[in-house]
């Protein structure tokens, strides 16, 4: 019996990198959103430019589950290289659509799936002569066929074509024609619609579809960043490029048209962070965007900024490591390398957004935190957030807000001040007062150095002076706990002995997993951590439960280690749930892993440890 | 204590410059370098240059890396903000600082280990980006702070204090700076204050990447027979191509030298460089000729000093990025934040 579902299925396009399929696939996804149906698109792509396999997946989900589900209900298999594996990956009773211009040997097809062969190449070649057109329109014909098979609102597709080619109007008609070709072929040759259908609804609301890196870039614009120094690296490059795009739009002097920003593509990641530190020392809001290998290179400077107390914002869009790892696959594997970046005793502020909207919000506020705390701040995204479009809350900004530049003394302040010492803890919060170079002719200058220094920034190798400074840096991080985004807790319907801690891109899969687990009879309280150093609520949450599952996307349970290390928790009480194959974590994975462990507890005497 | 403060006593009769500052106002803490170190002579020349230019000390940002040379910003311009960064990475910090506030004077101080080895890349890129700075390398051909290892500027065949012969080719930072497009390139000798002070003054007045390589013999580890960076060797092999003076000109400029022997170069800030040729074949406006001249003399064991190349109307990084005149660090929320209405439009475009 073929699969039947309305607004609840996974469709996957298997393509060849560089074949021009991306824009057609994205248009298809956007049309679903325009029908009011929540959906979650995801790119799975190789680290090359042309020729290797790439996939684009859309999870259609009226229930609004935006995490990856796993499995494919409808496979659009356009890549001969992966055809066999793609066919195997289809869920039982699922669907396969392929280019039937060339016959597929019967042995390569499964008996339990519905096979839809559309001679895309043949239709295309009959209609178009230009080779590039033939390639591009094949993708559009494919979308046209799907629109009939899935009972799609065709007007939405036509409208999107019009928007996409606005200003290049002569391209509109041929594209719409290609859509019709596919649609008509499907209608004439298959019973349309099939069991999987799209039905207009109103579940999208006012949400927007945006890439995490673009949202973070906007956050940097809104947060007042004026200097961006970066070095290209997947999956973070589109963040710096997005900043350039939005600055180009918003950041010019209205009269002179000159730039109110500076972007430098540095020679490497070391220079990037050096420029950020130099700019921030001199009073500009500055950031860099990078990924794990870049963080490795920046370590020395990051320790310097921590010790010399210079604001810096680093967006780390995590990918699978170690080393070059899997550059185009997602992970949450830089948590520890960022939290403790550099040699000696260092500790850094981390912000952990769950999606594009929080990437915008945390991206903007990171500059306030960095200025206020006078220390590097990391915004930790990952490829799943950064390079995928995600349906999320609209971005919002409060126009009454002004930037918090922290404790900066002006020339007037210095005139009034009796005394100035750069690293004096006048307010007891661990944060000294700073001055920008050039502020005052006779007062407020100091020497910035990575060597040990006293409260007046003078070089000192005195042990007690050093210890005082190091203790003050800890006080500063205590201050940070009070101002950073708090963890969010949501309790199960009934009291439970079990909790789950997670962060970042795990969020959508986690909320769906909690629903699945509740149906299996397992109640769990949830806590999403949004910043490091950890808020006191994290310790309280763990204290409230016998065991807490820590769900994260790396091999070595880095979040769990950080919690154990920072909060002194007995490791036995933190049960690792680890997903690290580079794909987006799924609700299926989380619910199966946690559910199976909790099931064992029902039939065996309660053991001290779950792991 | 590991910080040596200098007494603040000023003799009342010390001469003052145009803005009423004495030389003492351009000094800082006491040097902790070895007695007789060439670097201290360079610090003295920087102090002299800034005094003569009547620069407000607090408008200078002095930035360095790690090493003996990089310690020196602690010993001059005490009323300036200083920045001792990490090894070899001064140029990136200086570039960032310059981006944040284009109005300050940026003095980058580095050493041959700092700039020719670990920081070779950053040196090169800051020069090719035309950062408006005065980049001084205090070049002694040796790692002083780690006690005597060869640096990358040590000449092939030169001898270490322990008698080891350097078998590697040396890096000539001046030749590299010329190749990279620096618009002000000079070499000098720490022991020749008469040449060095006007060079520093001219470099500060220059808009764009100004590079000065100063041979600065290391008293402790590289001042012996067989070293090509020793005091005696440099004195004996110094080939000065020109003599110069600089006039911070608002008054009409008068040239005192014989016609045909003097080049007057007006810099972007109106100051005028008077260059007197010592070597008839030398033209400081011809980059290719400068490179050729330098290499030819190097092959003969000569150390060419003086202003080797200058491009008076050069652009800098800010010109290339077309940034606003207002320093970026002075722009406020109103100037930077596009506001809620712009965000609403973005939201609408994403549905």
Coordinates of N, CA, C and O in Angstrom, one line a residue, chain A residues 33-34 206-210 218 222 224 226 251 258-261 264-267 270-271 274-275 278-279 281-284 300-301 304 360 395-397 399 401-403 435 437-438 440-441 444-449 458-461, chain B residues 1-3 58-59 61-63 73-74 78-87 89 92-93 95-97 99-101 104 106 121-122 125 129 321-325 328-329 331 333 335-340 342-343 346-347 350-351:
Chain A
X33 N 6.1 26.6 1.6 CA 5.9 27.5 2.7 C 4.8 28.5 2.4 O 4.0 28.9 3.3
X34 N 4.8 29.0 1.2 CA 3.8 30.0 0.8 C 2.4 29.3 0.8 O 1.4 30.1 0.9
X206 N 3.6 34.1 10.8 CA 4.5 35.2 10.3 C 5.9 34.8 10.3 O 6.8 35.6 10.2
X207 N 6.2 33.5 10.3 CA 7.6 33.1 10.3 C 8.3 33.4 9.0 O 7.6 33.5 8.0
X208 N 9.6 33.5 9.1 CA 10.4 33.7 7.9 C 11.3 32.6 7.6 O 11.5 31.7 8.4
X209 N 11.7 32.5 6.3 CA 12.7 31.5 5.9 C 14.0 32.1 5.7 O 14.2 32.9 4.8
X210 N 15.0 31.8 6.5 CA 16.3 32.5 6.4 C 17.4 31.5 6.8 O 17.2 30.7 7.6
X218 N 23.3 39.7 9.8 CA 22.4 40.9 10.1 C 22.6 41.3 11.5 O 22.5 42.4 11.9
X222 N 23.3 44.9 12.9 CA 22.4 45.6 13.9 C 23.2 45.8 15.3 O 22.9 46.7 16.0
X224 N 26.1 46.7 15.5 CA 27.1 47.8 15.4 C 28.5 47.5 15.1 O 29.4 48.3 15.3
X226 N 31.6 47.3 13.0 CA 32.1 48.2 11.9 C 33.3 47.6 11.2 O 33.7 48.0 10.1
X251 N 25.0 50.6 5.2 CA 26.0 51.3 6.0 C 26.8 52.3 5.2 O 28.0 52.3 5.2
X258 N 30.2 57.2 1.4 CA 31.4 56.4 1.9 C 30.9 55.3 2.9 O 29.9 55.5 3.6
X259 N 31.8 54.3 3.1 CA 31.4 53.2 3.9 C 31.6 53.5 5.4 O 32.6 54.0 5.8
X260 N 30.6 53.1 6.1 CA 30.7 53.1 7.6 C 31.0 51.7 8.1 O 30.5 51.3 9.1
X261 N 31.9 51.1 7.4 CA 32.4 49.8 7.8 C 33.7 49.5 7.1 O 34.0 50.2 6.1
X264 N 37.9 43.3 5.7 CA 39.2 42.9 5.1 C 39.2 41.3 5.1 O 39.0 40.7 6.1
X265 N 39.4 40.8 3.9 CA 39.7 39.4 3.8 C 41.2 39.2 4.1 O 42.0 39.6 3.3
X266 N 41.4 38.7 5.3 CA 42.8 38.6 5.8 C 43.5 37.5 5.1 O 43.0 36.7 4.3
X267 N 44.8 37.4 5.4 CA 45.7 36.4 4.8 C 45.5 35.0 5.5 O 45.9 34.0 4.9
X270 N 44.7 33.8 11.7 CA 45.5 34.5 12.7 C 45.4 36.0 12.5 O 45.2 36.8 13.4
X271 N 45.6 36.4 11.3 CA 45.5 37.8 11.0 C 44.1 38.4 11.2 O 43.9 39.5 11.7
X274 N 43.7 38.9 14.8 CA 44.6 40.0 15.2 C 44.0 41.4 14.8 O 44.0 42.3 15.6
X275 N 43.4 41.4 13.6 CA 42.8 42.7 13.2 C 41.5 43.0 14.1 O 41.3 44.2 14.5
X278 N 42.9 44.3 17.3 CA 43.4 45.7 17.2 C 42.3 46.7 17.0 O 42.3 47.8 17.7
X279 N 41.3 46.3 16.3 CA 40.2 47.3 16.1 C 39.4 47.4 17.4 O 39.0 48.6 17.7
X281 N 40.4 47.0 20.4 CA 41.3 47.7 21.4 C 41.1 49.2 21.1 O 41.1 50.0 22.0
X282 N 40.9 49.5 19.9 CA 40.9 50.9 19.5 C 39.4 51.4 19.4 O 39.1 52.5 18.8
X283 N 38.5 50.6 20.0 CA 37.1 51.1 20.2 C 36.1 50.9 19.1 O 35.0 51.3 19.2
X284 N 36.5 50.1 18.1 CA 35.5 49.7 17.1 C 34.9 48.3 17.5 O 35.6 47.5 18.1
X300 N 46.3 31.5 20.1 CA 47.2 32.4 20.8 C 46.6 33.8 21.1 O 46.7 34.3 22.2
X301 N 46.1 34.3 20.0 CA 45.5 35.6 20.1 C 44.3 35.6 21.0 O 44.0 36.6 21.7
X304 N 45.4 35.9 24.4 CA 45.9 37.3 24.6 C 44.7 38.2 24.9 O 44.8 39.0 25.8
X360 N 20.7 35.8 15.0 CA 20.5 37.3 14.8 C 20.6 38.0 16.2 O 21.4 38.9 16.4
X395 N 12.7 38.4 12.6 CA 13.7 39.2 13.3 C 13.1 40.5 13.8 O 12.3 41.1 13.1
X396 N 13.5 40.8 15.0 CA 12.9 42.1 15.6 C 14.0 42.9 16.2 O 15.0 42.4 16.7
X397 N 13.7 44.2 16.3 CA 14.7 45.2 16.8 C 13.9 46.3 17.6 O 12.9 46.8 17.1
X399 N 13.9 49.9 18.6 CA 14.6 51.1 18.2 C 15.1 52.0 19.3 O 15.9 52.9 19.1
X401 N 16.8 51.0 21.7 CA 18.1 50.4 22.2 C 19.3 51.2 21.7 O 19.3 51.6 20.6
X402 N 20.2 51.4 22.6 CA 21.5 52.0 22.2 C 22.6 51.0 22.6 O 22.4 50.2 23.6
X403 N 23.7 51.0 22.0 CA 24.8 50.1 22.2 C 25.4 50.3 23.6 O 25.6 51.4 24.0
X435 N 40.2 53.0 28.3 CA 40.2 54.2 27.5 C 40.6 53.8 26.1 O 41.3 52.8 25.9
X437 N 42.7 54.6 22.7 CA 43.8 55.4 22.4 C 43.4 56.8 21.8 O 42.5 56.9 21.1
X438 N 44.2 57.8 22.2 CA 44.0 59.1 21.7 C 42.9 59.9 22.4 O 42.5 61.0 22.0
X440 N 42.9 61.3 25.6 CA 43.2 62.5 26.5 C 44.7 62.7 26.4 O 45.5 61.8 26.4
X441 N 45.1 64.0 26.4 CA 46.5 64.3 26.2 C 47.4 63.9 27.4 O 48.6 63.5 27.2
X444 N 45.0 58.6 31.3 CA 44.2 57.5 30.8 C 45.0 56.6 29.8 O 44.4 55.6 29.3
X445 N 46.3 56.9 29.5 CA 46.9 55.9 28.6 C 47.4 54.7 29.4 O 47.6 54.8 30.7
X446 N 47.6 53.6 28.8 CA 48.1 52.4 29.4 C 48.7 51.5 28.4 O 48.6 51.8 27.2
X447 N 49.5 50.6 28.8 CA 50.2 49.7 27.9 C 49.5 48.3 27.9 O 49.3 47.7 28.9
X448 N 49.1 47.9 26.7 CA 48.4 46.6 26.6 C 49.4 45.5 26.3 O 50.3 45.7 25.4
X449 N 49.4 44.5 27.1 CA 50.4 43.4 26.9 C 49.8 42.1 27.3 O 48.9 42.0 28.1
X458 N 51.1 47.7 34.3 CA 52.5 47.7 34.2 C 53.0 46.3 34.3 O 52.5 45.5 35.1
X459 N 54.0 46.0 33.5 CA 54.6 44.6 33.5 C 55.0 44.2 34.9 O 55.7 45.0 35.6
X460 N 54.6 43.0 35.3 CA 55.0 42.6 36.6 C 55.1 41.1 36.6 O 54.2 40.4 36.1
X461 N 56.2 40.5 37.2 CA 56.3 39.1 37.4 C 56.1 38.7 38.8 O 56.4 37.6 39.2
Chain B
X1 N 59.8 44.7 41.6 CA 59.1 45.2 40.4 C 59.8 44.9 39.1 O 61.1 44.9 39.1
X2 N 59.1 44.7 38.1 CA 59.7 44.5 36.8 C 59.5 45.7 35.8 O 59.6 45.6 34.6
X3 N 59.0 46.7 36.4 CA 58.7 47.9 35.6 C 59.5 49.1 36.1 O 59.5 49.4 37.3
X58 N 49.8 61.6 22.7 CA 48.6 60.7 22.9 C 47.9 60.4 21.6 O 47.0 59.5 21.6
X59 N 48.3 61.0 20.5 CA 47.7 60.7 19.2 C 48.5 59.6 18.5 O 48.2 59.4 17.3
X61 N 49.6 55.7 18.4 CA 49.4 54.3 18.9 C 50.7 53.5 18.5 O 51.0 53.4 17.3
X62 N 51.4 53.0 19.5 CA 52.6 52.3 19.2 C 52.4 50.8 19.5 O 52.0 50.4 20.6
X63 N 52.6 50.0 18.5 CA 52.2 48.6 18.5 C 53.4 47.8 18.1 O 54.2 48.1 17.2
X73 N 58.6 50.0 22.7 CA 57.5 51.0 22.8 C 57.3 51.4 24.3 O 56.7 52.4 24.5
X74 N 57.8 50.5 25.2 CA 57.6 50.9 26.6 C 58.6 52.0 27.0 O 58.4 52.6 28.0
X78 N 55.6 57.8 26.5 CA 54.9 57.3 27.6 C 53.4 57.7 27.7 O 52.6 57.1 28.3
X79 N 53.1 58.8 27.0 CA 51.7 59.3 27.1 C 50.9 58.7 25.9 O 49.8 59.2 25.6
X80 N 51.5 57.7 25.2 CA 50.7 57.0 24.1 C 50.2 55.7 24.6 O 50.8 55.1 25.5
X81 N 49.2 55.2 24.0 CA 48.7 53.9 24.2 C 49.7 52.9 23.5 O 50.0 53.1 22.3
X82 N 50.2 51.9 24.2 CA 51.1 50.9 23.7 C 50.4 49.6 23.6 O 49.4 49.3 24.3
X83 N 50.9 48.7 22.7 CA 50.3 47.4 22.5 C 51.4 46.4 22.2 O 52.0 46.5 21.1
X84 N 51.7 45.6 23.1 CA 52.7 44.5 22.9 C 51.9 43.3 22.6 O 51.4 42.6 23.4
X85 N 51.9 43.0 21.3 CA 50.9 41.9 20.9 C 51.7 40.5 21.0 O 52.5 40.3 21.8
X86 N 51.3 39.6 20.1 CA 51.9 38.3 20.2 C 53.0 38.2 19.1 O 53.1 39.1 18.2
X87 N 53.9 37.2 19.1 CA 55.1 37.2 18.3 C 54.7 37.2 16.8 O 54.0 36.4 16.3
X89 N 52.9 39.2 15.1 CA 51.5 39.5 14.7 C 51.2 41.0 14.9 O 50.0 41.4 14.9
X92 N 48.9 42.7 12.0 CA 47.4 42.6 11.9 C 46.7 43.4 13.0 O 45.7 44.0 12.8
X93 N 47.3 43.5 14.2 CA 46.8 44.3 15.3 C 46.8 45.8 14.8 O 45.8 46.5 15.0
X95 N 46.8 46.9 11.8 CA 45.8 47.1 10.7 C 44.4 47.3 11.3 O 43.7 48.2 10.9
X96 N 44.1 46.4 12.2 CA 42.7 46.5 12.9 C 42.6 47.9 13.6 O 41.5 48.5 13.5
X97 N 43.6 48.2 14.3 CA 43.6 49.5 15.0 C 43.4 50.7 14.1 O 42.6 51.6 14.3
X99 N 42.0 50.6 11.1 CA 40.7 50.5 10.6 C 39.7 51.2 11.5 O 38.8 51.9 11.1
X100 N 39.9 51.0 12.8 CA 39.0 51.6 13.8 C 39.1 53.1 13.9 O 38.1 53.8 14.2
X101 N 40.3 53.6 13.8 CA 40.4 55.1 13.9 C 41.5 55.6 13.0 O 42.7 55.5 13.3
X104 N 44.6 58.5 14.1 CA 45.8 58.4 14.9 C 47.0 58.1 14.1 O 46.9 57.7 12.9
X106 N 50.1 55.7 13.5 CA 50.4 54.3 13.9 C 51.9 54.0 13.7 O 52.4 54.1 12.6
X121 N 54.6 36.8 6.9 CA 53.3 36.9 6.2 C 52.6 38.2 6.6 O 52.1 38.9 5.7
X122 N 52.5 38.4 7.9 CA 51.7 39.6 8.3 C 52.4 40.9 7.9 O 51.8 41.9 7.5
X125 N 51.6 41.3 4.2 CA 50.2 41.7 3.9 C 49.8 43.1 4.4 O 49.0 43.7 3.7
X129 N 48.6 45.9 1.7 CA 47.3 46.5 1.9 C 47.4 48.0 2.1 O 46.4 48.7 2.3
X321 N 39.3 51.3 0.7 CA 38.0 50.8 1.2 C 36.9 51.8 1.1 O 35.8 51.6 1.3
X322 N 37.3 53.0 0.8 CA 36.4 54.2 0.7 C 35.6 54.3 2.0 O 34.4 54.4 2.0
X323 N 36.3 54.3 3.1 CA 35.6 54.5 4.4 C 35.4 55.9 4.7 O 36.1 56.8 4.2
X324 N 34.4 56.2 5.6 CA 34.1 57.6 5.9 C 35.2 58.2 6.7 O 36.1 57.6 7.3
X325 N 35.2 59.6 6.6 CA 36.2 60.3 7.3 C 36.1 60.2 8.8 O 37.1 60.1 9.5
X328 N 35.7 55.0 12.5 CA 34.7 54.1 12.7 C 34.4 53.9 14.2 O 33.2 53.6 14.6
X329 N 35.3 54.1 15.1 CA 35.1 53.9 16.5 C 34.3 55.1 17.1 O 33.9 55.1 18.3
X331 N 31.4 56.2 15.5 CA 30.0 56.1 14.9 C 29.1 55.5 16.0 O 29.5 54.6 16.7
X333 N 25.1 54.4 17.6 CA 24.0 53.5 17.2 C 23.2 54.1 16.1 O 22.8 53.4 15.1
X335 N 24.1 56.0 13.7 CA 24.8 55.9 12.4 C 24.9 54.5 11.9 O 25.1 54.2 10.7
X336 N 24.9 53.5 12.8 CA 25.2 52.2 12.5 C 24.0 51.2 12.3 O 24.0 50.3 11.6
X337 N 23.0 51.5 13.1 CA 21.9 50.5 13.2 C 20.8 50.8 12.2 O 20.2 52.0 12.2
X338 N 20.5 49.9 11.3 CA 19.4 50.2 10.2 C 18.0 50.4 10.8 O 17.1 50.9 10.2
X339 N 17.8 49.9 12.0 CA 16.5 50.1 12.7 C 15.4 49.1 12.4 O 15.6 48.2 11.5
X340 N 14.4 49.2 13.1 CA 13.3 48.2 13.0 C 12.6 48.1 11.7 O 12.2 47.1 11.2
X342 N 13.7 48.8 8.7 CA 14.5 48.0 7.7 C 14.4 46.5 7.9 O 14.3 45.7 7.0
X343 N 14.3 46.2 9.2 CA 14.2 44.7 9.5 C 12.8 44.2 9.1 O 12.7 43.0 8.7
X346 N 13.0 43.4 5.6 CA 13.8 42.1 5.4 C 12.9 40.9 5.7 O 12.8 40.0 4.9
X347 N 12.2 41.0 6.8 CA 11.3 39.9 7.2 C 10.3 39.7 6.0 O 10.1 38.5 5.7
X350 N 11.4 37.6 3.2 CA 11.8 36.3 3.5 C 10.6 35.4 3.7 O 10.7 34.3 4.3
X351 N 9.5 35.8 3.2 CA 8.3 35.0 3.4 C 7.8 34.4 2.1 O 8.2 34.9 1.0

